[in-house]
Amino acid sequence: DEVFNALAVRQFRFLTKPVTIEIITETMDDITQDINSKNLIIVNCQETDASYVIQEDQILYAQAENNYTVVFTKKHSFVYKHTLSKFISELRGNCFFRCNRSYIVNMNYIKQYSQTEIKLQSNERIPISKSRSKEFRKEFFNYIKGISSYGDEVFDALAVRPFRFLT
C-alpha cells in the first residue's frame, strides 16, 4: 500500500535509511536543479482571476487576443498579460511552432494535420496560414525526427503515435 500511496504524488526520489545530511543535501540540490530546468511562466486564470505558475510543457497552444495572450492547457485557459510575441520570447522549448499570426502550438500535442489546420489531441483545430504550411511540415518532421532518436518510449510517453496525415 505504501508504494501505491507514494506513486499518487509526484515523488522525486526514494531515500533509504539511514539518511545522512549529505544525502538530504544532495537530494535537495537535485530537486532545485530539476525545478530550475523547467521553464515556468506566470499567467492569470480566466475563471478565478488568480495568478498561477505553469510549466511550458503543459501548454497545448496559445492564442493572441489584442495585447494579451490566452494560454490553453488540458484543463484550463489562462491569460498572459503581454503579446504573443513576448510570450514566445519566454519559451525555451523547441516544441512550439507559430502556425499563423494569432496561434502557436506545442508539437507534442499534435494528433493530425492537413495543409490548412492542425488538430490537437484535445480535438481543438488550429488554422495554419498558407505561407507557413510548408515551413510547418518541415519543422514538424524535424521535430519528430529529433525525438525519434530517443526511442519508442518517448512516443509512448507523449502519446503522439500513430500520426494521421490528412491531405
mmCIF file with all atom_site columns, C-alpha atoms in Angstrom:
data_model
loop_
_atom_site.group_PDB
_atom_site.id
_atom_site.type_symbol
_atom_site.label_atom_id
_atom_site.label_alt_id
_atom_site.label_comp_id
_atom_site.label_asym_id
_atom_site.label_entity_id
_atom_site.label_seq_id
_atom_site.pdbx_PDB_ins_code
_atom_site.Cartn_x
_atom_site.Cartn_y
_atom_site.Cartn_z
_atom_site.occupancy
_atom_site.B_iso_or_equiv
_atom_site.pdbx_formal_charge
_atom_site.auth_seq_id
_atom_site.auth_comp_id
_atom_site.auth_asym_id
_atom_site.auth_atom_id
_atom_site.pdbx_PDB_model_num
ATOM 1   C CA . ASP A 1 1   ? 0.000   0.000  0.000   1.00 0.00 ? 1   ASP A CA 1
ATOM 2   C CA . GLU A 1 2   ? 2.808   2.434  0.815   1.00 0.00 ? 2   GLU A CA 1
ATOM 3   C CA . VAL A 1 3   ? 4.286   2.105  -2.671  1.00 0.00 ? 3   VAL A CA 1
ATOM 4   C CA . PHE A 1 4   ? 0.939   2.922  -4.288  1.00 0.00 ? 4   PHE A CA 1
ATOM 5   C CA . ASN A 1 5   ? 0.444   5.870  -1.932  1.00 0.00 ? 5   ASN A CA 1
ATOM 6   C CA . ALA A 1 6   ? 3.881   7.174  -2.904  1.00 0.00 ? 6   ALA A CA 1
ATOM 7   C CA . LEU A 1 7   ? 3.015   6.912  -6.580  1.00 0.00 ? 7   LEU A CA 1
ATOM 8   C CA . ALA A 1 8   ? -0.105  9.044  -6.041  1.00 0.00 ? 8   ALA A CA 1
ATOM 9   C CA . VAL A 1 9   ? 2.096   12.095 -5.547  1.00 0.00 ? 9   VAL A CA 1
ATOM 10  C CA . ARG A 1 10  ? 4.908   13.400 -7.688  1.00 0.00 ? 10  ARG A CA 1
ATOM 11  C CA . GLN A 1 11  ? 7.802   11.786 -5.875  1.00 0.00 ? 11  GLN A CA 1
ATOM 12  C CA . PHE A 1 12  ? 11.306  12.819 -6.809  1.00 0.00 ? 12  PHE A CA 1
ATOM 13  C CA . ARG A 1 13  ? 13.443  10.103 -5.286  1.00 0.00 ? 13  ARG A CA 1
ATOM 14  C CA . PHE A 1 14  ? 13.196  7.432  -2.615  1.00 0.00 ? 14  PHE A CA 1
ATOM 15  C CA . LEU A 1 15  ? 15.617  7.602  0.288   1.00 0.00 ? 15  LEU A CA 1
ATOM 16  C CA . THR A 1 16  ? 16.561  4.558  2.293   1.00 0.00 ? 16  THR A CA 1
ATOM 17  C CA . LYS A 1 17  ? 17.546  4.550  5.932   1.00 0.00 ? 17  LYS A CA 1
ATOM 18  C CA . PRO A 1 18  ? 19.876  5.554  7.389   1.00 0.00 ? 18  PRO A CA 1
ATOM 19  C CA . VAL A 1 19  ? 19.528  9.028  5.864   1.00 0.00 ? 19  VAL A CA 1
ATOM 20  C CA . THR A 1 20  ? 22.504  11.331 6.285   1.00 0.00 ? 20  THR A CA 1
ATOM 21  C CA . ILE A 1 21  ? 22.758  15.098 5.983   1.00 0.00 ? 21  ILE A CA 1
ATOM 22  C CA . GLU A 1 22  ? 24.875  14.603 2.846   1.00 0.00 ? 22  GLU A CA 1
ATOM 23  C CA . ILE A 1 23  ? 22.152  12.535 1.179   1.00 0.00 ? 23  ILE A CA 1
ATOM 24  C CA . ILE A 1 24  ? 19.478  15.094 2.094   1.00 0.00 ? 24  ILE A CA 1
ATOM 25  C CA . THR A 1 25  ? 21.641  17.970 0.845   1.00 0.00 ? 25  THR A CA 1
ATOM 26  C CA . GLU A 1 26  ? 22.401  16.171 -2.416  1.00 0.00 ? 26  GLU A CA 1
ATOM 27  C CA . THR A 1 27  ? 18.715  15.347 -2.917  1.00 0.00 ? 27  THR A CA 1
ATOM 28  C CA . MET A 1 28  ? 17.628  18.934 -2.227  1.00 0.00 ? 28  MET A CA 1
ATOM 29  C CA . ASP A 1 29  ? 20.248  20.217 -4.690  1.00 0.00 ? 29  ASP A CA 1
ATOM 30  C CA . ASP A 1 30  ? 18.934  17.782 -7.316  1.00 0.00 ? 30  ASP A CA 1
ATOM 31  C CA . ILE A 1 31  ? 15.335  18.894 -6.674  1.00 0.00 ? 31  ILE A CA 1
ATOM 32  C CA . THR A 1 32  ? 16.341  22.551 -7.026  1.00 0.00 ? 32  THR A CA 1
ATOM 33  C CA . GLN A 1 33  ? 18.176  21.808 -10.266 1.00 0.00 ? 33  GLN A CA 1
ATOM 34  C CA . ASP A 1 34  ? 15.154  19.882 -11.588 1.00 0.00 ? 34  ASP A CA 1
ATOM 35  C CA . ILE A 1 35  ? 12.802  22.772 -10.787 1.00 0.00 ? 35  ILE A CA 1
ATOM 36  C CA . ASN A 1 36  ? 15.150  25.331 -12.315 1.00 0.00 ? 36  ASN A CA 1
ATOM 37  C CA . SER A 1 37  ? 15.476  23.297 -15.505 1.00 0.00 ? 37  SER A CA 1
ATOM 38  C CA . LYS A 1 38  ? 11.741  23.676 -16.211 1.00 0.00 ? 38  LYS A CA 1
ATOM 39  C CA . ASN A 1 39  ? 10.630  26.913 -17.798 1.00 0.00 ? 39  ASN A CA 1
ATOM 40  C CA . LEU A 1 40  ? 7.897   28.441 -15.651 1.00 0.00 ? 40  LEU A CA 1
ATOM 41  C CA . ILE A 1 41  ? 5.514   31.137 -16.853 1.00 0.00 ? 41  ILE A CA 1
ATOM 42  C CA . ILE A 1 42  ? 3.240   33.315 -14.709 1.00 0.00 ? 42  ILE A CA 1
ATOM 43  C CA . VAL A 1 43  ? -0.330  33.566 -16.004 1.00 0.00 ? 43  VAL A CA 1
ATOM 44  C CA . ASN A 1 44  ? -3.784  34.502 -14.690 1.00 0.00 ? 44  ASN A CA 1
ATOM 45  C CA . CYS A 1 45  ? -6.660  32.030 -14.623 1.00 0.00 ? 45  CYS A CA 1
ATOM 46  C CA . GLN A 1 46  ? -9.686  33.267 -16.582 1.00 0.00 ? 46  GLN A CA 1
ATOM 47  C CA . GLU A 1 47  ? -12.199 31.579 -14.252 1.00 0.00 ? 47  GLU A CA 1
ATOM 48  C CA . THR A 1 48  ? -10.784 32.685 -10.890 1.00 0.00 ? 48  THR A CA 1
ATOM 49  C CA . ASP A 1 49  ? -8.600  35.700 -11.809 1.00 0.00 ? 49  ASP A CA 1
ATOM 50  C CA . ALA A 1 50  ? -5.840  34.201 -9.635  1.00 0.00 ? 50  ALA A CA 1
ATOM 51  C CA . SER A 1 51  ? -2.200  34.094 -10.740 1.00 0.00 ? 51  SER A CA 1
ATOM 52  C CA . TYR A 1 52  ? -0.606  30.737 -11.452 1.00 0.00 ? 52  TYR A CA 1
ATOM 53  C CA . VAL A 1 53  ? 2.785   29.418 -12.436 1.00 0.00 ? 53  VAL A CA 1
ATOM 54  C CA . ILE A 1 54  ? 2.630   26.851 -15.229 1.00 0.00 ? 54  ILE A CA 1
ATOM 55  C CA . GLN A 1 55  ? 5.319   24.798 -16.916 1.00 0.00 ? 55  GLN A CA 1
ATOM 56  C CA . GLU A 1 56  ? 5.678   25.359 -20.621 1.00 0.00 ? 56  GLU A CA 1
ATOM 57  C CA . ASP A 1 57  ? 5.373   21.640 -21.357 1.00 0.00 ? 57  ASP A CA 1
ATOM 58  C CA . GLN A 1 58  ? 1.775   21.821 -20.056 1.00 0.00 ? 58  GLN A CA 1
ATOM 59  C CA . ILE A 1 59  ? 0.816   24.313 -22.769 1.00 0.00 ? 59  ILE A CA 1
ATOM 60  C CA . LEU A 1 60  ? -1.237  22.901 -25.657 1.00 0.00 ? 60  LEU A CA 1
ATOM 61  C CA . TYR A 1 61  ? -1.409  26.150 -27.600 1.00 0.00 ? 61  TYR A CA 1
ATOM 62  C CA . ALA A 1 62  ? -1.632  29.907 -27.180 1.00 0.00 ? 62  ALA A CA 1
ATOM 63  C CA . GLN A 1 63  ? -3.761  32.453 -28.995 1.00 0.00 ? 63  GLN A CA 1
ATOM 64  C CA . ALA A 1 64  ? -3.256  36.191 -29.419 1.00 0.00 ? 64  ALA A CA 1
ATOM 65  C CA . GLU A 1 65  ? -6.118  38.364 -28.149 1.00 0.00 ? 65  GLU A CA 1
ATOM 66  C CA . ASN A 1 66  ? -5.309  42.040 -28.804 1.00 0.00 ? 66  ASN A CA 1
ATOM 67  C CA . ASN A 1 67  ? -2.390  42.869 -26.473 1.00 0.00 ? 67  ASN A CA 1
ATOM 68  C CA . TYR A 1 68  ? -2.862  39.721 -24.383 1.00 0.00 ? 68  TYR A CA 1
ATOM 69  C CA . THR A 1 69  ? -2.275  36.036 -24.981 1.00 0.00 ? 69  THR A CA 1
ATOM 70  C CA . VAL A 1 70  ? -4.663  33.276 -23.960 1.00 0.00 ? 70  VAL A CA 1
ATOM 71  C CA . VAL A 1 71  ? -2.737  30.158 -22.948 1.00 0.00 ? 71  VAL A CA 1
ATOM 72  C CA . PHE A 1 72  ? -4.527  26.801 -23.105 1.00 0.00 ? 72  PHE A CA 1
ATOM 73  C CA . THR A 1 73  ? -3.599  23.716 -21.089 1.00 0.00 ? 73  THR A CA 1
ATOM 74  C CA . LYS A 1 74  ? -5.505  20.426 -20.888 1.00 0.00 ? 74  LYS A CA 1
ATOM 75  C CA . LYS A 1 75  ? -7.787  21.653 -18.096 1.00 0.00 ? 75  LYS A CA 1
ATOM 76  C CA . HIS A 1 76  ? -7.718  25.460 -18.022 1.00 0.00 ? 76  HIS A CA 1
ATOM 77  C CA . SER A 1 77  ? -7.181  28.593 -20.035 1.00 0.00 ? 77  SER A CA 1
ATOM 78  C CA . PHE A 1 78  ? -5.029  31.400 -18.697 1.00 0.00 ? 78  PHE A CA 1
ATOM 79  C CA . VAL A 1 79  ? -4.300  34.986 -19.644 1.00 0.00 ? 79  VAL A CA 1
ATOM 80  C CA . TYR A 1 80  ? -0.713  36.075 -20.186 1.00 0.00 ? 80  TYR A CA 1
ATOM 81  C CA . LYS A 1 81  ? -0.752  39.863 -19.922 1.00 0.00 ? 81  LYS A CA 1
ATOM 82  C CA . HIS A 1 82  ? 1.548   40.527 -22.867 1.00 0.00 ? 82  HIS A CA 1
ATOM 83  C CA . THR A 1 83  ? 1.563   39.979 -26.620 1.00 0.00 ? 83  THR A CA 1
ATOM 84  C CA . LEU A 1 84  ? 2.021   36.615 -28.293 1.00 0.00 ? 84  LEU A CA 1
ATOM 85  C CA . SER A 1 85  ? 5.472   37.705 -29.497 1.00 0.00 ? 85  SER A CA 1
ATOM 86  C CA . LYS A 1 86  ? 6.543   38.452 -25.910 1.00 0.00 ? 86  LYS A CA 1
ATOM 87  C CA . PHE A 1 87  ? 5.104   35.119 -24.801 1.00 0.00 ? 87  PHE A CA 1
ATOM 88  C CA . ILE A 1 88  ? 7.065   33.289 -27.499 1.00 0.00 ? 88  ILE A CA 1
ATOM 89  C CA . SER A 1 89  ? 10.265  35.032 -26.388 1.00 0.00 ? 89  SER A CA 1
ATOM 90  C CA . GLU A 1 90  ? 9.849   33.476 -22.920 1.00 0.00 ? 90  GLU A CA 1
ATOM 91  C CA . LEU A 1 91  ? 9.548   29.918 -24.215 1.00 0.00 ? 91  LEU A CA 1
ATOM 92  C CA . ARG A 1 92  ? 12.691  27.818 -24.049 1.00 0.00 ? 92  ARG A CA 1
ATOM 93  C CA . GLY A 1 93  ? 11.432  24.657 -25.700 1.00 0.00 ? 93  GLY A CA 1
ATOM 94  C CA . ASN A 1 94  ? 11.858  23.880 -29.372 1.00 0.00 ? 94  ASN A CA 1
ATOM 95  C CA . CYS A 1 95  ? 8.473   22.165 -29.493 1.00 0.00 ? 95  CYS A CA 1
ATOM 96  C CA . PHE A 1 96  ? 6.430   25.292 -30.303 1.00 0.00 ? 96  PHE A CA 1
ATOM 97  C CA . PHE A 1 97  ? 5.504   26.456 -33.776 1.00 0.00 ? 97  PHE A CA 1
ATOM 98  C CA . ARG A 1 98  ? 3.812   29.690 -34.795 1.00 0.00 ? 98  ARG A CA 1
ATOM 99  C CA . CYS A 1 99  ? 1.320   28.480 -37.380 1.00 0.00 ? 99  CYS A CA 1
ATOM 100 C CA . ASN A 1 100 ? -0.181  31.911 -38.110 1.00 0.00 ? 100 ASN A CA 1
ATOM 101 C CA . ARG A 1 101 ? -0.207  35.448 -36.687 1.00 0.00 ? 101 ARG A CA 1
ATOM 102 C CA . SER A 1 102 ? -2.547  34.500 -33.857 1.00 0.00 ? 102 SER A CA 1
ATOM 103 C CA . TYR A 1 103 ? -1.544  30.989 -32.744 1.00 0.00 ? 103 TYR A CA 1
ATOM 104 C CA . ILE A 1 104 ? 1.366   28.903 -31.566 1.00 0.00 ? 104 ILE A CA 1
ATOM 105 C CA . VAL A 1 105 ? 1.040   25.164 -30.963 1.00 0.00 ? 105 VAL A CA 1
ATOM 106 C CA . ASN A 1 106 ? 3.001   22.706 -28.868 1.00 0.00 ? 106 ASN A CA 1
ATOM 107 C CA . MET A 1 107 ? 4.055   19.992 -31.329 1.00 0.00 ? 107 MET A CA 1
ATOM 108 C CA . ASN A 1 108 ? 3.970   17.414 -28.506 1.00 0.00 ? 108 ASN A CA 1
ATOM 109 C CA . TYR A 1 109 ? 0.179   17.544 -28.625 1.00 0.00 ? 109 TYR A CA 1
ATOM 110 C CA . ILE A 1 110 ? -0.445  17.314 -32.377 1.00 0.00 ? 110 ILE A CA 1
ATOM 111 C CA . LYS A 1 111 ? -2.799  14.494 -33.297 1.00 0.00 ? 111 LYS A CA 1
ATOM 112 C CA . GLN A 1 112 ? -3.075  15.127 -37.041 1.00 0.00 ? 112 GLN A CA 1
ATOM 113 C CA . TYR A 1 113 ? -2.733  17.901 -39.565 1.00 0.00 ? 113 TYR A CA 1
ATOM 114 C CA . SER A 1 114 ? -3.592  18.959 -43.080 1.00 0.00 ? 114 SER A CA 1
ATOM 115 C CA . GLN A 1 115 ? -2.361  21.831 -45.246 1.00 0.00 ? 115 GLN A CA 1
ATOM 116 C CA . THR A 1 116 ? -4.870  24.179 -43.623 1.00 0.00 ? 116 THR A CA 1
ATOM 117 C CA . GLU A 1 117 ? -5.158  23.093 -39.981 1.00 0.00 ? 117 GLU A CA 1
ATOM 118 C CA . ILE A 1 118 ? -3.656  21.262 -37.040 1.00 0.00 ? 118 ILE A CA 1
ATOM 119 C CA . LYS A 1 119 ? -5.794  19.029 -34.864 1.00 0.00 ? 119 LYS A CA 1
ATOM 120 C CA . LEU A 1 120 ? -4.547  18.641 -31.318 1.00 0.00 ? 120 LEU A CA 1
ATOM 121 C CA . GLN A 1 121 ? -5.054  15.651 -29.010 1.00 0.00 ? 121 GLN A CA 1
ATOM 122 C CA . SER A 1 122 ? -7.694  17.740 -27.236 1.00 0.00 ? 122 SER A CA 1
ATOM 123 C CA . ASN A 1 123 ? -9.537  17.964 -30.615 1.00 0.00 ? 123 ASN A CA 1
ATOM 124 C CA . GLU A 1 124 ? -9.026  21.724 -30.929 1.00 0.00 ? 124 GLU A CA 1
ATOM 125 C CA . ARG A 1 125 ? -8.407  22.760 -34.507 1.00 0.00 ? 125 ARG A CA 1
ATOM 126 C CA . ILE A 1 126 ? -5.786  25.438 -35.163 1.00 0.00 ? 126 ILE A CA 1
ATOM 127 C CA . PRO A 1 127 ? -5.553  27.069 -38.613 1.00 0.00 ? 127 PRO A CA 1
ATOM 128 C CA . ILE A 1 128 ? -2.235  27.072 -40.491 1.00 0.00 ? 128 ILE A CA 1
ATOM 129 C CA . SER A 1 129 ? -1.642  30.031 -42.775 1.00 0.00 ? 129 SER A CA 1
ATOM 130 C CA . LYS A 1 130 ? -0.807  29.226 -46.401 1.00 0.00 ? 130 LYS A CA 1
ATOM 131 C CA . SER A 1 131 ? 2.528   30.979 -46.056 1.00 0.00 ? 131 SER A CA 1
ATOM 132 C CA . ARG A 1 132 ? 3.515   28.778 -43.087 1.00 0.00 ? 132 ARG A CA 1
ATOM 133 C CA . SER A 1 133 ? 2.177   25.416 -44.240 1.00 0.00 ? 133 SER A CA 1
ATOM 134 C CA . LYS A 1 134 ? 5.377   24.250 -45.925 1.00 0.00 ? 134 LYS A CA 1
ATOM 135 C CA . GLU A 1 135 ? 7.541   25.545 -43.054 1.00 0.00 ? 135 GLU A CA 1
ATOM 136 C CA . PHE A 1 136 ? 5.290   23.751 -40.561 1.00 0.00 ? 136 PHE A CA 1
ATOM 137 C CA . ARG A 1 137 ? 5.681   20.389 -42.302 1.00 0.00 ? 137 ARG A CA 1
ATOM 138 C CA . LYS A 1 138 ? 9.453   20.810 -42.361 1.00 0.00 ? 138 LYS A CA 1
ATOM 139 C CA . GLU A 1 139 ? 9.651   21.876 -38.706 1.00 0.00 ? 139 GLU A CA 1
ATOM 140 C CA . PHE A 1 140 ? 7.274   19.151 -37.567 1.00 0.00 ? 140 PHE A CA 1
ATOM 141 C CA . PHE A 1 141 ? 9.167   16.390 -39.380 1.00 0.00 ? 141 PHE A CA 1
ATOM 142 C CA . ASN A 1 142 ? 12.471  17.692 -37.972 1.00 0.00 ? 142 ASN A CA 1
ATOM 143 C CA . TYR A 1 143 ? 10.930  17.788 -34.512 1.00 0.00 ? 143 TYR A CA 1
ATOM 144 C CA . ILE A 1 144 ? 9.624   14.218 -34.826 1.00 0.00 ? 144 ILE A CA 1
ATOM 145 C CA . LYS A 1 145 ? 12.943  13.075 -36.249 1.00 0.00 ? 145 LYS A CA 1
ATOM 146 C CA . GLY A 1 146 ? 14.711  14.676 -33.277 1.00 0.00 ? 146 GLY A CA 1
ATOM 147 C CA . ILE A 1 147 ? 12.590  12.981 -30.642 1.00 0.00 ? 147 ILE A CA 1
ATOM 148 C CA . SER A 1 148 ? 12.555  9.667  -32.505 1.00 0.00 ? 148 SER A CA 1
ATOM 149 C CA . SER A 1 149 ? 16.257  9.269  -31.748 1.00 0.00 ? 149 SER A CA 1
ATOM 150 C CA . TYR A 1 150 ? 15.268  8.757  -28.100 1.00 0.00 ? 150 TYR A CA 1
ATOM 151 C CA . GLY A 1 151 ? 13.331  5.595  -28.880 1.00 0.00 ? 151 GLY A CA 1
ATOM 152 C CA . ASP A 1 152 ? 9.731   4.426  -28.789 1.00 0.00 ? 152 ASP A CA 1
ATOM 153 C CA . GLU A 1 153 ? 9.287   5.148  -25.086 1.00 0.00 ? 153 GLU A CA 1
ATOM 154 C CA . VAL A 1 154 ? 9.290   8.889  -25.879 1.00 0.00 ? 154 VAL A CA 1
ATOM 155 C CA . PHE A 1 155 ? 6.476   8.443  -28.391 1.00 0.00 ? 155 PHE A CA 1
ATOM 156 C CA . ASP A 1 156 ? 4.525   6.341  -25.928 1.00 0.00 ? 156 ASP A CA 1
ATOM 157 C CA . ALA A 1 157 ? 5.009   8.901  -23.161 1.00 0.00 ? 157 ALA A CA 1
ATOM 158 C CA . LEU A 1 158 ? 3.950   11.771 -25.399 1.00 0.00 ? 158 LEU A CA 1
ATOM 159 C CA . ALA A 1 159 ? 1.056   9.773  -26.856 1.00 0.00 ? 159 ALA A CA 1
ATOM 160 C CA . VAL A 1 160 ? 1.808   11.164 -30.308 1.00 0.00 ? 160 VAL A CA 1
ATOM 161 C CA . ARG A 1 161 ? 1.612   7.943  -32.307 1.00 0.00 ? 161 ARG A CA 1
ATOM 162 C CA . PRO A 1 162 ? 0.205   6.992  -34.641 1.00 0.00 ? 162 PRO A CA 1
ATOM 163 C CA . PHE A 1 163 ? 0.116   10.161 -36.690 1.00 0.00 ? 163 PHE A CA 1
ATOM 164 C CA . ARG A 1 164 ? -2.628  10.560 -39.198 1.00 0.00 ? 164 ARG A CA 1
ATOM 165 C CA . PHE A 1 165 ? -1.595  12.739 -42.077 1.00 0.00 ? 165 PHE A CA 1
ATOM 166 C CA . LEU A 1 166 ? -4.508  14.309 -43.894 1.00 0.00 ? 166 LEU A CA 1
ATOM 167 C CA . THR A 1 167 ? -4.464  15.505 -47.466 1.00 0.00 ? 167 THR A CA 1
#
